[in-house]
Amino acid sequence: MKLTTTQSVLTELLETAKNGISTRPVDPILGSLLIEASDEGRLTVIGTDLNVSIKTTAITNIIQAGVVALNAKLLTDTVNNLGSGELDIEVSERTCVISHSTGKCRIVGRNPEDFPSIPETENPTEISIPSKKLQAALEACLYCSSTDETKLILTGVHFHLQGENWSCASTDGHRLALVSSKLEGNYSPISFTVPRRSLTELGKILSTTAENSSCTLKVGNNTIQFILPNAELTSRLLEGEFPQINHLIPKSFANELMVERKGMEIILKRISHFAEKKHKIVKILWEVNDQQATLMTGNTDIGDAVDSLLIKTQNSIGENIGIGLNSGYLQEALKHISTDEVIFRFNKPLQPVIISPLGGLLDQLTLIMPVEVQDFDKPEGLAKYKTDTSKPENENETGAEGVDQLPEREKVSNETTNVTDTPPSDTPTANKSKSRKRKQELKPEPKLETAAV
Amino acid sequence: MKLTTTQSVLTELLETAKNGISTRPVDPILGSLLIEASDEGRLTVIGTDLNVSIKTTAITNIIQAGVVALNAKLLTDTVNNLGSGELDIEVSERTCVISHSTGKCRIVGRNPEDFPSIPETENPTEISIPSKKLQAALEACLYCSSTDETKLILTGVHFHLQGENWSCASTDGHRLALVSSKLEGNYSPISFTVPRRSLTELGKILSTTAENSSCTLKVGNNTIQFILPNAELTSRLLEGEFPQINHLIPKSFANELMVERKGMEIILKRISHFAEKKHKIVKILWEVNDQQATLMTGNTDIGDAVDSLLIKTQNSIGENIGIGLNSGYLQEALKHISTDEVIFRFNKPLQPVIISPLGGLLDQLTLIMPVEVQDFDKPEGLAKYKTDTSKPENENETGAEGVDQLPEREKVSNETTNVTDTPPSDTPTANKSKSRKRKQELKPEPKLETAAV
């Protein structure tokens, strides 16, 4: 085997294919990349962990065909650190010598015949999905699949096609994600579940694929191939029946409320340190008439926190509602939405909460099951948050508390700061002078009943 | 305790002081920061692990003096995630409430009386060192001190002052670093050794200190204080006698050779993956007459590598010399030099190698002890590296090897690439066409005898 190529071409091939390899290969041959040079000028690199295989190909100057298996880490570390420029690669007796402008490296390889073969997909059904849509679907779904290998079918994302309709769903038993879209074509009904790890690697490939390309899926009985311009990924399919999830999603909602995504993310980041460690519950009090949501944590040994942001009511029964949610699930749901505004839809406190982007490339939703939380009245001190706006800053109504104790001169300087000097707050809410009126300690004591789908 | 301040002022105080805290505090009070508000308007924050204490202070609007000890991680996580703007802080019964523009957080604190007191430095000797010089000295020295706590005095950096001369030295028994400079003042002889960890934290503070400021050192019997405009660091001193190192550094050198630092760093990064794992030895063949250094690794199970770069001879006995060095030590020495060019000074293969910057703020050197390596002849194939330049590219002198087998058409395209298309190599060495002539496998088998200072 003998060829010339450039460092950049080889790096791209290796970096993509090595994602097929396990971080802890059980056998040295599975820690290797198979490099194959064909007489037709194709240089192919394959990495596999037996469950998923990634194959990349480039046209290059092949002088003599051949095949070799080389340690993936050593090879990529070496090639990544070569300067850009041309490389001469020559393999004889399983040993590969890479010559570059200032030196050369010799890598001792393994027997390429020990390298596992990639399973064929027999009599496949072919499906074509625009790359960007597939990427968006994985981004919106993958995180809700289970990372617990004992949960079998729940460790994957469930694809379903029928006619022109395509959907992807995932759930770990506590929350679920569902995306759907239309495709060109008219497909006979077909369903299959692809392992999380395979789709994670597919996502990496998709992120480097040309904007307007398509991904061809070849679905067989036990395996699936994803064929992209820059790589082919072959994966086994998960066996078993994916749970019916459509009936879990309510058909109508008493409340549809819009929030600014980044504002809520910042508040969650701020207060979630205070949530008790096990269930990480935050309580959201939706004050629909005041167009405000107040987020709070339960009272724990370390303390607690409360914060507010503006909401826009799209549809509401006009009653305040308090809902307890796992702040980690909520943060993840928001993180996997790309639009600026997010819609929360729900009926009653212990019924599913649906979180969706406003707009976006796909129909997308995350369903989170709330948890029961006691003491959901708004803490007394907070009541002043909205109602005190008419009171002048210097009205000394609380004696020993807050800035009201400041001498007159200080108070004036503080007021000036509020209006002119304070940089804009991260969330579109009331200004500083209002929050000073919150004086009551928060002492809610949530009683948790973890809900499952 | 009651005060108002801004998020940015408080963040700066907390982020600096918390570096005094151990990553794994043995007692919860040592995981806390002591916050003290004085009647004089000073807000002071202290973090300590008993060996080192960091104290930061800012002038702020204090309404009521007081003191509290708050969990450092929770407090910094909280304050970092507040939007920029004004904060009201109020402490009553060890509980701190931070009110900001959209909400508030309540942190339950600990008894401030349990917080350890910072040791006083009695009858100290005062020394003044420009901050930038002190920072440069730590950068150049700290990495050579030992991380092995059983090595006691070697886990610190040894300061010595006499007259206007100041030096810092460190060694882990295999290599040493020494920097020296002149100071304003005339100091009676004084020596002391400061623990690595204390100086690591001091380095972080120095990196945020104003360019033209000075650091005042107050040296006592067992403790030292470093006083900077933005913080004070108090550290215990290490007990014991620091080894005499000056006699280890040769007074004259048969060889003084200059290399481009980045070029050598890139080559080391490239070939060190091939060095055997235990001693990580690279062999440098200094070809003084050819103004070239060739770096190679020993032949191991996984392979080997060879690479070359240009050198400039400043002083030489005109004989090629091969030296075996630990590539990790060599990489670290280069990493802690800030100038573009580096001078290697040495006499014989098994005598100390001195590495220094060409220029820089301080007199700086690293001494590395070489290791004995057998088979130091330059591999046969490499001999052509310099001598083949006159041969035409298409002379088919080696039959089955290299690009010489290419059909005429391919060869022409390759030559064109060399001259016009290939991006510049990372190292200032011979071009591609020369390196193609290296055909011999490298089979040096180093016999290691780890040398100690």
Short mmCIF file of N, CA, C and O in Angstrom, two decimals, chain B residues 128-140 166 181 183 202-215 228 338 360-362:
data_model
loop_
_atom_site.label_atom_id
_atom_site.label_comp_id
_atom_site.label_asym_id
_atom_site.label_seq_id
_atom_site.Cartn_x
_atom_site.Cartn_y
_atom_site.Cartn_z
N SER B 128 10.52 44.52 48.50
CA SER B 128 9.61 44.99 47.46
C SER B 128 10.07 44.48 46.10
O SER B 128 11.23 44.67 45.71
N ILE B 129 9.18 43.79 45.40
CA ILE B 129 9.52 43.24 44.07
C ILE B 129 8.45 43.70 43.08
O ILE B 129 7.25 43.59 43.36
N PRO B 130 8.86 44.23 41.91
CA PRO B 130 7.85 44.60 40.91
C PRO B 130 6.96 43.39 40.58
O PRO B 130 7.48 42.28 40.35
N SER B 131 5.65 43.59 40.55
CA SER B 131 4.71 42.49 40.34
C SER B 131 5.03 41.67 39.09
O SER B 131 4.97 40.44 39.09
N LYS B 132 5.37 42.35 37.99
CA LYS B 132 5.58 41.65 36.73
C LYS B 132 6.82 40.76 36.80
O LYS B 132 6.85 39.68 36.22
N LYS B 133 7.87 41.23 37.54
CA LYS B 133 9.07 40.40 37.70
C LYS B 133 8.77 39.18 38.56
O LYS B 133 9.23 38.07 38.26
N LEU B 134 7.98 39.40 39.61
CA LEU B 134 7.64 38.28 40.49
C LEU B 134 6.81 37.25 39.73
O LEU B 134 7.03 36.04 39.82
N GLN B 135 5.88 37.75 38.93
CA GLN B 135 5.04 36.85 38.12
C GLN B 135 5.90 36.05 37.14
O GLN B 135 5.73 34.84 37.00
N ALA B 136 6.84 36.73 36.48
CA ALA B 136 7.71 36.05 35.52
C ALA B 136 8.58 35.01 36.22
O ALA B 136 8.82 33.92 35.69
N ALA B 137 9.04 35.33 37.44
CA ALA B 137 9.89 34.38 38.18
C ALA B 137 9.09 33.12 38.53
O ALA B 137 9.60 32.00 38.40
N LEU B 138 7.86 33.31 38.97
CA LEU B 138 7.03 32.14 39.33
C LEU B 138 6.76 31.29 38.09
O LEU B 138 6.84 30.07 38.11
N GLU B 139 6.44 31.97 36.99
CA GLU B 139 6.18 31.28 35.72
C GLU B 139 7.39 30.43 35.32
O GLU B 139 7.25 29.32 34.82
N ALA B 140 8.59 30.94 35.58
CA ALA B 140 9.81 30.27 35.14
C ALA B 140 10.28 29.20 36.12
O ALA B 140 11.08 28.34 35.75
N TRP B 166 18.54 39.18 43.65
CA TRP B 166 17.41 38.34 44.04
C TRP B 166 17.39 37.12 43.13
O TRP B 166 17.57 37.24 41.91
N SER B 181 17.66 38.28 39.22
CA SER B 181 17.44 39.65 38.75
C SER B 181 18.01 40.61 39.80
O SER B 181 18.40 40.19 40.89
N LEU B 183 17.26 43.98 42.22
CA LEU B 183 16.16 44.73 42.81
C LEU B 183 16.68 46.08 43.28
O LEU B 183 17.87 46.26 43.51
N LEU B 202 -0.66 32.71 44.35
CA LEU B 202 -0.10 34.05 44.19
C LEU B 202 -0.01 34.41 42.70
O LEU B 202 -0.32 35.54 42.30
N GLY B 203 0.38 33.43 41.90
CA GLY B 203 0.47 33.66 40.45
C GLY B 203 -0.86 34.08 39.86
O GLY B 203 -0.93 34.97 39.00
N LYS B 204 -1.96 33.46 40.35
CA LYS B 204 -3.29 33.83 39.84
C LYS B 204 -3.61 35.28 40.21
O LYS B 204 -4.18 36.02 39.41
N ILE B 205 -3.26 35.66 41.43
CA ILE B 205 -3.53 37.05 41.85
C ILE B 205 -2.67 38.02 41.02
O ILE B 205 -3.16 39.03 40.53
N LEU B 206 -1.39 37.65 40.83
CA LEU B 206 -0.50 38.53 40.07
C LEU B 206 -0.98 38.75 38.64
O LEU B 206 -0.79 39.82 38.07
N SER B 207 -1.63 37.72 38.08
CA SER B 207 -2.09 37.86 36.68
C SER B 207 -3.20 38.89 36.56
O SER B 207 -3.51 39.33 35.46
N THR B 208 -3.83 39.27 37.67
CA THR B 208 -4.90 40.28 37.61
C THR B 208 -4.45 41.60 38.24
O THR B 208 -5.26 42.50 38.42
N THR B 209 -3.16 41.68 38.59
CA THR B 209 -2.65 42.89 39.24
C THR B 209 -2.22 43.91 38.19
O THR B 209 -1.77 43.52 37.11
N ALA B 210 -2.34 45.19 38.53
CA ALA B 210 -1.94 46.25 37.59
C ALA B 210 -0.47 46.09 37.20
O ALA B 210 0.38 45.73 38.02
N GLU B 211 -0.16 46.35 35.92
CA GLU B 211 1.17 46.18 35.31
C GLU B 211 2.32 46.74 36.14
O GLU B 211 3.32 46.09 36.36
N ASN B 212 2.16 47.98 36.60
CA ASN B 212 3.30 48.69 37.21
C ASN B 212 3.29 48.65 38.74
O ASN B 212 3.99 49.41 39.38
N SER B 213 2.49 47.73 39.31
CA SER B 213 2.43 47.68 40.78
C SER B 213 3.60 46.88 41.34
O SER B 213 4.33 46.21 40.62
N SER B 214 3.77 47.00 42.66
CA SER B 214 4.81 46.24 43.34
C SER B 214 4.18 45.29 44.34
O SER B 214 3.08 45.55 44.84
N CYS B 215 4.88 44.22 44.63
CA CYS B 215 4.44 43.29 45.66
C CYS B 215 5.36 43.46 46.86
O CYS B 215 6.58 43.40 46.73
N LEU B 228 -0.40 42.83 47.87
CA LEU B 228 -0.63 43.41 46.54
C LEU B 228 -1.78 44.38 46.62
O LEU B 228 -2.55 44.35 47.57
N SER B 338 9.16 32.45 27.42
CA SER B 338 8.22 33.28 26.65
C SER B 338 8.85 33.87 25.39
O SER B 338 8.14 34.43 24.56
N GLY B 360 14.33 38.37 27.43
CA GLY B 360 13.34 38.16 28.49
C GLY B 360 13.58 39.09 29.66
O GLY B 360 14.60 39.76 29.75
N LEU B 361 12.63 39.09 30.60
CA LEU B 361 12.63 40.03 31.72
C LEU B 361 13.67 39.68 32.78
O LEU B 361 14.17 40.54 33.50
N LEU B 362 13.99 38.38 32.91
CA LEU B 362 14.88 37.90 33.97
C LEU B 362 15.98 37.03 33.38
O LEU B 362 15.85 36.53 32.27
#
